[in-house]
Amino acid sequence: MPQRQSSGSLSRRTFLQAAGTAAAAFPLVSPAWIKAAEAPSERIRVAFIGTGNQGMLLLRNFLKFDLGDVVAVCDVNQGSYGYKEESHFYGREPAQQLVNEHYTKNRTKGTWKSCQAFTDFRDVLALPDVDAVFLVVPDHWHAAMTLLAAAAGKNIYCEKPASLHVVEGREMVNAVRKHKVLFQVGSHERSNPVSQFICEAVQAGRIGEVKKVITKVGYNNKVGPGPGWKPMPVPSTFDYETWLGPAPEAPYHVDRCLYRFRFNYDYSGGQITNFGAHCNDMAQWALGLDQSGPVEVECLDAKFLPEGSLFNTATETRFRCKYANGLELLCESGPEQVQVRFEGTDGWLQTGYKGTTASSPNLLEGLPQKNGTDGLDPHSRHMRAFVTSVKAGKEPAANVEVGHSSATLCHLANVAIRQFPKTGPGHVLKWDPKAERFSNDDDANAMLDVKWREPWQSVRG
């Protein structure tokens, strides 16, 4: 099997020390987008950090539509089965093989030579010829990787949700703006022609004044071990310590990692941040509130697994958000057919994975296909939008503020949901979108952030 390669140009210790004082360490680094803007016809060189379930999907599509040169891949897993589907064999070596085989067969332009494979993402950030990184890793890694990538002058495509906690999301915004790099969150509905049509129709007033918005998040699609579960030996091909990274120390279990990370609050926010990062993003987008947020959040219902289960995110939930203009958003667990429904004074529109419907056929006149006229699926179109932004040096539509706002809505909901077993319904959290603080609950404010394990906490400065 191919061995891990390292650039050797910057040690991990040195990188962490530098990142802790990023302004001093990287004052003269020219952001890659500035260089790209000078020659927009050049192919950008990218690295994929995280080559699991979603990472391999994006990587395949990036190669299929020839969006640039993949020069490096990175993952803490050398290669294994056991992702979303047991038959999927993913990791850094399968990804490296995929890239090398693709370019060997299909290379027609550019100067690409070979794809390097790394275990540690800091080795990737030390590569001088990488214009952009795709961060397709568990949510608890998004902030730390973004802070370091921004300090290294790399443009960033970060999977949704942008962050794991509100405070670190704001730090991501600050780092991206400070170092003048481009950031696009992976909310690919922003590049779905159908979703664009629906949101633009609502903005244009085609259903009149919006009175209510309903969003749906799917039920949990995996089952983990219950109380009394036992730790498992760490596979020799898996760097579990690095996988944990800034998260709390915890014994290894196969269901803690890979695809199933999303069902543990140490690494993700359950289906609220998984599906919710799409549907709630669409809601705020259509309402023109995608760089703001609600003023009230209330959990109406929540169900959890028994205490001591490995999975601890809510299995079912309903919550409501109220905005300063009086409009309410209701989000609830349910079948995945519907993502978002807008109800107005002159009709309603709804869209989801099973199609788009409306109160009147004329509301759907001009509805495009989700793969458009060029055949690109929303994931690929979203990546192409990012590449185009990097080449032109222009801000992407799903920028860092948008990603932070949509993630924040989901995080506020999870704060209320996690309090629900103690508070029950009727406990309304008052939120200040500008201060990014609750005005009536200090316990809730304490849940807006978490201290990272060292050495990662020092990355935050």
Short mmCIF file of C-alpha atoms in Angstrom, two decimals:
data_model
loop_
_atom_site.label_atom_id
_atom_site.label_comp_id
_atom_site.label_asym_id
_atom_site.label_seq_id
_atom_site.Cartn_x
_atom_site.Cartn_y
_atom_site.Cartn_z
CA MET A 1 0.00 0.00 0.00
CA PRO A 2 1.26 3.54 -0.70
CA GLN A 3 2.98 5.15 2.24
CA ARG A 4 2.03 8.50 3.72
CA GLN A 5 3.96 11.36 2.18
CA SER A 6 4.95 14.57 3.93
CA SER A 7 6.26 17.85 2.58
CA GLY A 8 8.57 18.24 5.57
CA SER A 9 8.55 22.03 5.15
CA LEU A 10 6.77 22.82 8.41
CA SER A 11 6.60 20.71 11.55
CA ARG A 12 3.32 20.21 13.39
CA ARG A 13 4.71 21.92 16.46
CA THR A 14 5.90 24.88 14.43
CA PHE A 15 2.58 25.06 12.59
CA LEU A 16 0.58 25.16 15.81
CA GLN A 17 2.84 27.79 17.33
CA ALA A 18 2.52 29.87 14.20
CA ALA A 19 -1.25 29.53 14.07
CA GLY A 20 -1.58 30.70 17.65
CA THR A 21 -0.16 34.05 16.57
CA ALA A 22 -1.39 34.03 13.00
CA ALA A 23 -1.06 37.75 12.38
CA ALA A 24 2.66 37.59 13.13
CA ALA A 25 3.28 34.29 11.45
CA PHE A 26 1.65 34.94 8.08
CA PRO A 27 1.70 38.70 7.47
CA LEU A 28 3.21 38.43 4.01
CA VAL A 29 1.33 35.41 2.67
CA SER A 30 -0.62 36.42 -0.44
CA PRO A 31 -4.05 34.76 -0.43
CA ALA A 32 -4.36 32.30 -3.29
CA TRP A 33 -7.39 34.09 -4.74
CA ILE A 34 -5.34 37.22 -5.41
CA LYS A 35 -2.91 35.22 -7.53
CA ALA A 36 -5.76 33.39 -9.26
CA ALA A 37 -7.50 36.65 -10.07
CA GLU A 38 -4.45 37.75 -12.10
CA ALA A 39 -4.78 34.75 -14.41
CA PRO A 40 -8.42 33.52 -14.32
CA SER A 41 -7.82 30.97 -17.07
CA GLU A 42 -5.43 28.93 -14.90
CA ARG A 43 -6.64 25.69 -13.39
CA ILE A 44 -6.77 25.81 -9.63
CA ARG A 45 -4.94 23.20 -7.58
CA VAL A 46 -6.94 21.75 -4.72
CA ALA A 47 -6.64 19.29 -1.86
CA PHE A 48 -9.44 17.22 -0.35
CA ILE A 49 -9.17 16.93 3.43
CA GLY A 50 -11.56 14.20 4.47
CA THR A 51 -12.21 11.34 2.06
CA GLY A 52 -15.08 9.51 3.70
CA ASN A 53 -18.70 9.33 2.64
CA GLN A 54 -19.25 12.93 1.53
CA GLY A 55 -15.63 13.54 0.66
CA MET A 56 -15.51 10.72 -1.89
CA LEU A 57 -18.80 11.87 -3.41
CA LEU A 58 -17.45 15.38 -3.94
CA LEU A 59 -14.07 14.10 -5.11
CA ARG A 60 -15.63 11.86 -7.76
CA ASN A 61 -17.77 14.72 -9.05
CA PHE A 62 -14.84 17.15 -9.02
CA LEU A 63 -12.91 14.74 -11.22
CA LYS A 64 -15.88 13.87 -13.40
CA PHE A 65 -16.53 17.48 -14.36
CA ASP A 66 -12.82 18.39 -14.51
CA LEU A 67 -13.12 21.37 -12.18
CA GLY A 68 -9.39 21.65 -11.45
CA ASP A 69 -6.32 19.65 -10.41
CA VAL A 70 -6.51 17.47 -7.30
CA VAL A 71 -2.93 17.45 -6.04
CA ALA A 72 -3.45 16.03 -2.53
CA VAL A 73 -5.87 14.06 -0.41
CA CYS A 74 -5.86 13.66 3.35
CA ASP A 75 -7.63 11.45 5.86
CA VAL A 76 -6.85 9.88 9.24
CA ASN A 77 -8.20 6.60 7.88
CA GLN A 78 -5.85 4.72 5.59
CA GLY A 79 -8.83 2.89 4.15
CA SER A 80 -11.72 0.81 5.46
CA TYR A 81 -15.32 -0.28 5.02
CA GLY A 82 -18.10 0.88 7.32
CA TYR A 83 -19.18 4.34 6.20
CA LYS A 84 -22.81 5.21 5.40
CA GLU A 85 -23.08 1.86 3.65
CA GLU A 86 -21.03 -1.06 4.92
CA SER A 87 -19.83 -1.84 1.40
CA HIS A 88 -18.22 1.57 0.93
CA PHE A 89 -14.43 1.40 1.13
CA TYR A 90 -13.10 4.92 1.70
CA GLY A 91 -10.07 6.68 3.15
CA ARG A 92 -6.91 8.41 1.93
CA GLU A 93 -5.46 5.51 -0.08
CA PRO A 94 -8.68 4.72 -1.97
CA ALA A 95 -8.96 8.46 -2.70
CA GLN A 96 -5.37 8.71 -3.88
CA GLN A 97 -5.85 5.70 -6.12
CA LEU A 98 -9.06 7.17 -7.54
CA VAL A 99 -7.35 10.45 -8.43
CA ASN A 100 -4.23 8.88 -9.94
CA GLU A 101 -6.20 6.40 -12.02
CA HIS A 102 -8.55 9.12 -13.25
CA TYR A 103 -5.78 11.42 -14.42
CA THR A 104 -3.78 8.58 -15.94
CA LYS A 105 -6.76 7.76 -18.16
CA ASN A 106 -8.23 11.20 -18.76
CA ARG A 107 -5.46 13.78 -18.53
CA THR A 108 -5.85 16.33 -21.33
CA LYS A 109 -4.53 19.62 -19.93
CA GLY A 110 -2.67 21.28 -17.09
CA THR A 111 0.56 20.28 -15.38
CA TRP A 112 -0.73 17.73 -12.87
CA LYS A 113 1.77 14.96 -12.10
CA SER A 114 0.52 12.87 -9.18
CA CYS A 115 -1.68 13.07 -6.11
CA GLN A 116 -0.04 12.97 -2.69
CA ALA A 117 -1.75 11.33 0.31
CA PHE A 118 -1.44 12.64 3.88
CA THR A 119 -2.62 11.68 7.34
CA ASP A 120 -2.20 15.12 8.91
CA PHE A 121 -3.97 18.08 7.33
CA ARG A 122 -1.25 20.49 8.46
CA ASP A 123 1.09 18.86 5.95
CA VAL A 124 -1.44 19.77 3.25
CA LEU A 125 -1.67 23.39 4.40
CA ALA A 126 2.12 23.62 4.20
CA LEU A 127 2.07 22.84 0.45
CA PRO A 128 2.82 26.10 -1.37
CA ASP A 129 1.03 25.17 -4.60
CA VAL A 130 -2.43 24.42 -3.15
CA ASP A 131 -4.91 27.18 -4.01
CA ALA A 132 -7.89 25.79 -2.13
CA VAL A 133 -8.84 23.06 0.32
CA PHE A 134 -12.07 21.13 0.56
CA LEU A 135 -12.80 20.43 4.23
CA VAL A 136 -15.10 17.40 4.24
CA VAL A 137 -14.58 16.30 7.83
CA PRO A 138 -16.73 15.85 10.96
CA ASP A 139 -18.24 19.09 12.25
CA HIS A 140 -15.97 19.31 15.29
CA TRP A 141 -13.01 19.85 12.96
CA HIS A 142 -14.49 22.61 10.77
CA ALA A 143 -13.42 25.57 12.91
CA ALA A 144 -9.85 24.51 13.71
CA MET A 145 -9.11 23.58 10.11
CA THR A 146 -10.65 26.81 8.84
CA LEU A 147 -8.62 28.95 11.23
CA LEU A 148 -5.38 27.27 10.17
CA ALA A 149 -6.26 27.17 6.47
CA ALA A 150 -7.15 30.87 6.45
CA ALA A 151 -3.90 31.73 8.24
CA ALA A 152 -2.02 29.73 5.59
CA GLY A 153 -3.67 31.73 2.80
CA LYS A 154 -5.80 28.87 1.45
CA ASN A 155 -9.27 29.36 0.00
CA ILE A 156 -11.78 27.12 1.74
CA TYR A 157 -14.76 25.00 0.74
CA CYS A 158 -16.16 23.76 4.06
CA GLU A 159 -18.96 21.24 4.31
CA LYS A 160 -22.11 22.23 6.18
CA PRO A 161 -22.80 23.01 8.93
CA ALA A 162 -20.07 25.65 9.01
CA SER A 163 -19.34 25.11 12.71
CA LEU A 164 -20.15 23.03 15.77
CA HIS A 165 -20.76 25.96 18.16
CA VAL A 166 -21.82 29.58 17.71
CA VAL A 167 -18.67 31.15 19.15
CA GLU A 168 -16.28 29.17 16.98
CA GLY A 169 -18.42 30.05 13.96
CA ARG A 170 -17.85 33.73 14.66
CA GLU A 171 -14.13 33.03 14.96
CA MET A 172 -14.24 31.42 11.52
CA VAL A 173 -15.85 34.54 10.07
CA ASN A 174 -13.20 36.73 11.66
CA ALA A 175 -10.32 34.54 10.42
CA VAL A 176 -11.61 34.42 6.84
CA ARG A 177 -12.03 38.19 6.74
CA LYS A 178 -8.71 38.88 8.48
CA HIS A 179 -6.67 36.79 6.06
CA LYS A 180 -8.69 37.78 2.99
CA VAL A 181 -9.34 34.28 1.69
CA LEU A 182 -12.52 33.01 0.07
CA PHE A 183 -14.82 30.66 1.96
CA GLN A 184 -17.85 28.78 0.69
CA VAL A 185 -20.00 26.60 2.89
CA GLY A 186 -21.21 23.35 1.33
CA SER A 187 -24.92 24.28 1.38
CA HIS A 188 -25.37 22.94 -2.12
CA GLU A 189 -29.07 23.86 -2.28
CA ARG A 190 -27.72 27.35 -3.00
CA SER A 191 -26.63 25.93 -6.37
CA ASN A 192 -29.77 23.87 -6.99
CA PRO A 193 -31.83 25.58 -9.74
CA VAL A 194 -35.05 24.33 -8.13
CA SER A 195 -34.18 25.77 -4.72
CA GLN A 196 -33.08 29.01 -6.37
CA PHE A 197 -36.42 29.21 -8.17
CA ILE A 198 -38.43 28.65 -4.98
CA CYS A 199 -36.47 31.12 -2.87
CA GLU A 200 -36.52 33.78 -5.58
CA ALA A 201 -40.28 33.28 -6.03
CA VAL A 202 -40.84 33.86 -2.33
CA GLN A 203 -38.58 36.93 -2.39
CA ALA A 204 -40.49 38.28 -5.38
CA GLY A 205 -43.80 38.03 -3.51
CA ARG A 206 -45.39 35.36 -5.71
CA ILE A 207 -47.18 33.87 -2.68
CA GLY A 208 -47.88 37.27 -1.18
CA GLU A 209 -46.79 38.10 2.33
CA VAL A 210 -45.13 35.12 3.97
CA LYS A 211 -46.98 34.12 7.13
CA LYS A 212 -45.34 30.85 8.08
CA VAL A 213 -42.39 28.66 7.18
CA ILE A 214 -42.17 24.94 7.95
CA THR A 215 -38.95 22.98 7.57
CA LYS A 216 -38.32 19.26 7.96
CA VAL A 217 -35.31 17.29 9.21
CA GLY A 218 -35.04 13.56 8.68
CA TYR A 219 -35.20 10.93 11.37
CA ASN A 220 -31.97 9.31 12.55
CA ASN A 221 -30.88 6.80 9.93
CA LYS A 222 -28.41 4.82 12.05
CA VAL A 223 -28.71 2.94 15.34
CA GLY A 224 -25.86 2.95 17.85
CA PRO A 225 -25.14 0.90 20.98
CA GLY A 226 -27.20 1.58 24.07
CA PRO A 227 -26.21 1.85 27.73
CA GLY A 228 -23.39 -0.46 28.77
CA TRP A 229 -21.57 -0.32 25.45
CA LYS A 230 -17.91 -1.37 25.58
CA PRO A 231 -14.86 0.33 24.04
CA MET A 232 -13.25 -1.36 21.06
CA PRO A 233 -9.61 -1.67 19.94
CA VAL A 234 -8.51 1.10 17.60
CA PRO A 235 -7.81 -0.25 14.09
CA SER A 236 -4.14 -0.08 13.14
CA THR A 237 -5.02 1.86 9.99
CA PHE A 238 -6.98 4.58 11.82
CA ASP A 239 -5.40 7.58 13.61
CA TYR A 240 -8.07 7.92 16.29
CA GLU A 241 -6.21 10.51 18.38
CA THR A 242 -6.07 12.86 15.42
CA TRP A 243 -9.69 12.08 14.55
CA LEU A 244 -10.72 13.26 18.04
CA GLY A 245 -8.63 16.38 17.68
CA PRO A 246 -10.22 19.26 19.63
CA ALA A 247 -13.07 17.08 20.93
CA PRO A 248 -13.04 15.61 24.46
CA GLU A 249 -11.00 12.49 25.07
CA ALA A 250 -13.21 9.41 24.70
CA PRO A 251 -12.75 5.63 24.28
CA TYR A 252 -12.87 4.34 20.73
CA HIS A 253 -15.93 2.66 19.30
CA VAL A 254 -16.54 2.13 15.59
CA ASP A 255 -19.96 3.80 15.89
CA ARG A 256 -18.40 6.97 17.25
CA CYS A 257 -16.53 7.67 14.00
CA LEU A 258 -16.86 7.70 10.22
CA TYR A 259 -20.45 8.43 9.10
CA ARG A 260 -22.00 7.97 12.56
CA PHE A 261 -20.19 10.88 14.18
CA ARG A 262 -23.25 13.04 13.48
CA PHE A 263 -25.26 11.39 16.26
CA ASN A 264 -23.02 12.52 19.11
CA TYR A 265 -23.02 16.11 20.40
CA ASP A 266 -19.24 16.09 20.85
CA TYR A 267 -18.85 15.99 17.06
CA SER A 268 -22.10 17.19 15.50
CA GLY A 269 -25.65 18.33 16.13
CA GLY A 270 -27.63 15.35 14.88
CA GLN A 271 -30.12 15.75 12.08
CA ILE A 272 -30.76 19.35 13.16
CA THR A 273 -27.38 20.37 11.74
CA ASN A 274 -27.31 17.67 9.06
CA PHE A 275 -30.62 18.23 7.23
CA GLY A 276 -31.31 21.49 9.06
CA ALA A 277 -28.26 23.17 7.59
CA HIS A 278 -30.03 22.85 4.22
CA CYS A 279 -33.71 23.43 4.93
CA ASN A 280 -33.26 26.20 7.51
CA ASP A 281 -30.66 27.84 5.29
CA MET A 282 -33.23 27.88 2.48
CA ALA A 283 -35.81 29.38 4.80
CA GLN A 284 -33.60 32.27 5.88
CA TRP A 285 -32.34 32.73 2.31
CA ALA A 286 -35.88 33.14 0.92
CA LEU A 287 -36.80 35.51 3.75
CA GLY A 288 -33.73 37.69 3.25
CA LEU A 289 -32.53 36.85 6.76
CA ASP A 290 -29.51 34.72 5.89
CA GLN A 291 -27.07 37.07 7.57
CA SER A 292 -29.24 37.69 10.61
CA GLY A 293 -31.20 35.31 12.82
CA PRO A 294 -34.23 34.81 15.05
CA VAL A 295 -34.97 36.66 18.28
CA GLU A 296 -36.72 33.73 20.00
CA VAL A 297 -36.16 29.98 20.05
CA GLU A 298 -38.36 27.40 21.79
CA CYS A 299 -38.24 23.62 21.79
CA LEU A 300 -41.76 22.19 21.59
CA ASP A 301 -40.85 18.52 21.84
CA ALA A 302 -37.77 16.30 21.87
CA LYS A 303 -37.06 12.60 22.24
CA PHE A 304 -33.73 11.03 23.20
CA LEU A 305 -32.20 7.58 23.51
CA PRO A 306 -31.70 6.12 27.02
CA GLU A 307 -29.03 7.78 29.16
CA GLY A 308 -25.65 6.15 28.54
CA SER A 309 -26.23 5.41 24.85
CA LEU A 310 -23.33 6.16 22.54
CA PHE A 311 -25.62 8.27 20.36
CA ASN A 312 -26.98 11.18 22.38
CA THR A 313 -28.45 13.63 19.85
CA ALA A 314 -32.23 14.01 19.73
CA THR A 315 -33.99 11.33 17.72
CA GLU A 316 -37.12 13.43 17.10
CA THR A 317 -37.86 17.07 17.75
CA ARG A 318 -39.98 20.12 17.03
CA PHE A 319 -38.87 23.69 17.60
CA ARG A 320 -39.98 27.15 16.60
CA CYS A 321 -38.08 30.35 15.88
CA LYS A 322 -39.51 33.84 15.82
CA TYR A 323 -37.93 36.72 13.93
CA ALA A 324 -37.98 40.44 14.72
CA ASN A 325 -40.66 41.00 12.07
CA GLY A 326 -42.99 38.54 13.81
CA LEU A 327 -42.58 35.72 11.28
CA GLU A 328 -42.26 32.21 12.73
CA LEU A 329 -40.34 29.21 11.47
CA LEU A 330 -41.37 25.74 12.62
CA CYS A 331 -38.86 22.91 12.19
CA GLU A 332 -39.79 19.31 12.93
CA SER A 333 -38.60 15.77 12.41
CA GLY A 334 -40.35 13.91 9.66
CA PRO A 335 -39.99 12.10 6.33
CA GLU A 336 -37.39 13.59 4.05
CA GLN A 337 -39.81 14.25 1.17
CA VAL A 338 -40.30 17.91 2.13
CA GLN A 339 -37.43 20.25 3.01
CA VAL A 340 -39.21 23.57 3.29
CA ARG A 341 -42.74 24.94 2.88
CA PHE A 342 -43.57 28.64 2.56
CA GLU A 343 -47.14 29.73 3.32
CA GLY A 344 -48.27 33.19 2.23
CA THR A 345 -51.38 35.29 1.84
CA ASP A 346 -51.67 34.31 -1.85
CA GLY A 347 -50.70 30.63 -1.73
CA TRP A 348 -47.94 28.24 -0.76
CA LEU A 349 -44.83 26.67 -2.23
CA GLN A 350 -42.91 23.66 -0.99
CA THR A 351 -39.92 21.70 -2.20
CA GLY A 352 -38.00 18.64 -1.14
CA TYR A 353 -36.24 15.49 -2.19
CA LYS A 354 -39.42 14.06 -3.74
CA GLY A 355 -40.33 17.11 -5.80
CA THR A 356 -41.82 20.58 -5.74
CA THR A 357 -45.50 21.46 -5.37
CA ALA A 358 -47.61 24.59 -4.98
CA SER A 359 -51.13 25.74 -4.17
CA SER A 360 -51.59 26.71 -7.82
CA PRO A 361 -49.92 25.39 -11.00
CA ASN A 362 -49.10 28.91 -12.18
CA LEU A 363 -46.74 29.32 -9.21
CA LEU A 364 -44.53 26.64 -10.76
CA GLU A 365 -44.34 28.13 -14.24
CA GLY A 366 -40.70 28.19 -15.28
CA LEU A 367 -39.62 25.61 -12.68
CA PRO A 368 -36.24 24.21 -13.82
CA GLN A 369 -34.79 20.74 -13.32
CA LYS A 370 -32.44 20.36 -10.37
CA ASN A 371 -29.62 19.31 -12.71
CA GLY A 372 -30.25 22.29 -14.99
CA THR A 373 -29.57 22.32 -18.69
CA ASP A 374 -25.90 21.36 -18.30
CA GLY A 375 -26.57 18.14 -16.38
CA LEU A 376 -24.60 19.13 -13.29
CA ASP A 377 -26.03 17.91 -10.01
CA PRO A 378 -26.27 20.51 -7.20
CA HIS A 379 -23.11 19.22 -5.46
CA SER A 380 -21.03 19.62 -8.62
CA ARG A 381 -22.61 22.95 -9.53
CA HIS A 382 -21.81 24.22 -6.03
CA MET A 383 -18.18 23.16 -6.37
CA ARG A 384 -18.01 24.78 -9.79
CA ALA A 385 -19.37 28.00 -8.28
CA PHE A 386 -16.58 27.91 -5.71
CA VAL A 387 -13.90 27.30 -8.34
CA THR A 388 -15.29 30.15 -10.41
CA SER A 389 -15.18 32.45 -7.38
CA VAL A 390 -11.58 31.53 -6.65
CA LYS A 391 -10.49 32.11 -10.23
CA ALA A 392 -12.21 35.49 -10.37
CA GLY A 393 -11.34 36.51 -6.82
CA LYS A 394 -15.03 37.19 -6.12
CA GLU A 395 -17.11 36.43 -3.05
CA PRO A 396 -19.21 33.24 -3.35
CA ALA A 397 -22.95 33.38 -2.67
CA ALA A 398 -22.74 30.86 0.17
CA ASN A 399 -20.04 32.83 1.92
CA VAL A 400 -18.76 32.59 5.47
CA GLU A 401 -21.37 34.93 6.97
CA VAL A 402 -24.18 32.97 5.33
CA GLY A 403 -22.71 29.70 6.58
CA HIS A 404 -22.35 31.09 10.09
CA SER A 405 -25.91 32.42 10.18
CA SER A 406 -27.48 29.17 8.99
CA ALA A 407 -25.37 27.08 11.36
CA THR A 408 -26.15 29.41 14.24
CA LEU A 409 -29.89 28.88 13.77
CA CYS A 410 -29.34 25.13 14.07
CA HIS A 411 -27.09 25.54 17.11
CA LEU A 412 -29.67 27.72 18.89
CA ALA A 413 -32.25 25.03 18.27
CA ASN A 414 -29.96 22.38 19.71
CA VAL A 415 -29.39 24.48 22.84
CA ALA A 416 -33.16 24.59 23.40
CA ILE A 417 -33.52 20.90 22.52
CA ARG A 418 -30.80 19.81 24.95
CA GLN A 419 -32.43 21.87 27.71
CA PHE A 420 -35.85 20.37 26.99
CA PRO A 421 -35.64 17.33 29.34
CA LYS A 422 -35.16 19.80 32.20
CA THR A 423 -37.27 22.78 31.10
CA GLY A 424 -40.07 21.13 29.14
CA PRO A 425 -42.14 23.17 26.63
CA GLY A 426 -42.78 26.83 27.26
CA HIS A 427 -39.18 27.86 27.96
CA VAL A 428 -38.50 30.59 25.39
CA LEU A 429 -34.89 31.59 24.81
CA LYS A 430 -34.45 35.27 23.91
CA TRP A 431 -31.67 35.71 21.35
CA ASP A 432 -29.79 38.85 20.33
CA PRO A 433 -28.53 38.25 16.75
CA LYS A 434 -26.07 41.15 16.91
CA ALA A 435 -24.50 40.32 20.27
CA GLU A 436 -24.90 36.56 19.60
CA ARG A 437 -25.99 35.97 23.17
CA PHE A 438 -29.13 34.91 25.00
CA SER A 439 -30.53 37.69 27.16
CA ASN A 440 -32.46 35.50 29.59
CA ASP A 441 -30.53 32.26 30.20
CA ASP A 442 -26.90 32.01 31.33
CA ASP A 443 -27.00 28.21 31.16
CA ALA A 444 -27.92 28.49 27.50
CA ASN A 445 -25.08 30.95 26.90
CA ALA A 446 -22.65 28.42 28.37
CA MET A 447 -23.64 26.05 25.56
CA LEU A 448 -22.61 28.44 22.80
CA ASP A 449 -18.99 27.33 22.99
CA VAL A 450 -16.74 24.60 24.33
CA LYS A 451 -13.06 24.56 25.19
CA TRP A 452 -10.99 22.51 22.76
CA ARG A 453 -8.46 19.93 23.86
CA GLU A 454 -4.90 21.10 23.66
CA PRO A 455 -2.94 21.67 21.57
CA TRP A 456 -5.94 22.80 19.52
CA GLN A 457 -7.31 25.40 21.92
CA SER A 458 -4.14 27.44 21.36
CA VAL A 459 -5.05 27.71 17.68
CA ARG A 460 -7.83 30.08 18.72
CA GLY A 461 -5.30 32.58 20.14
#
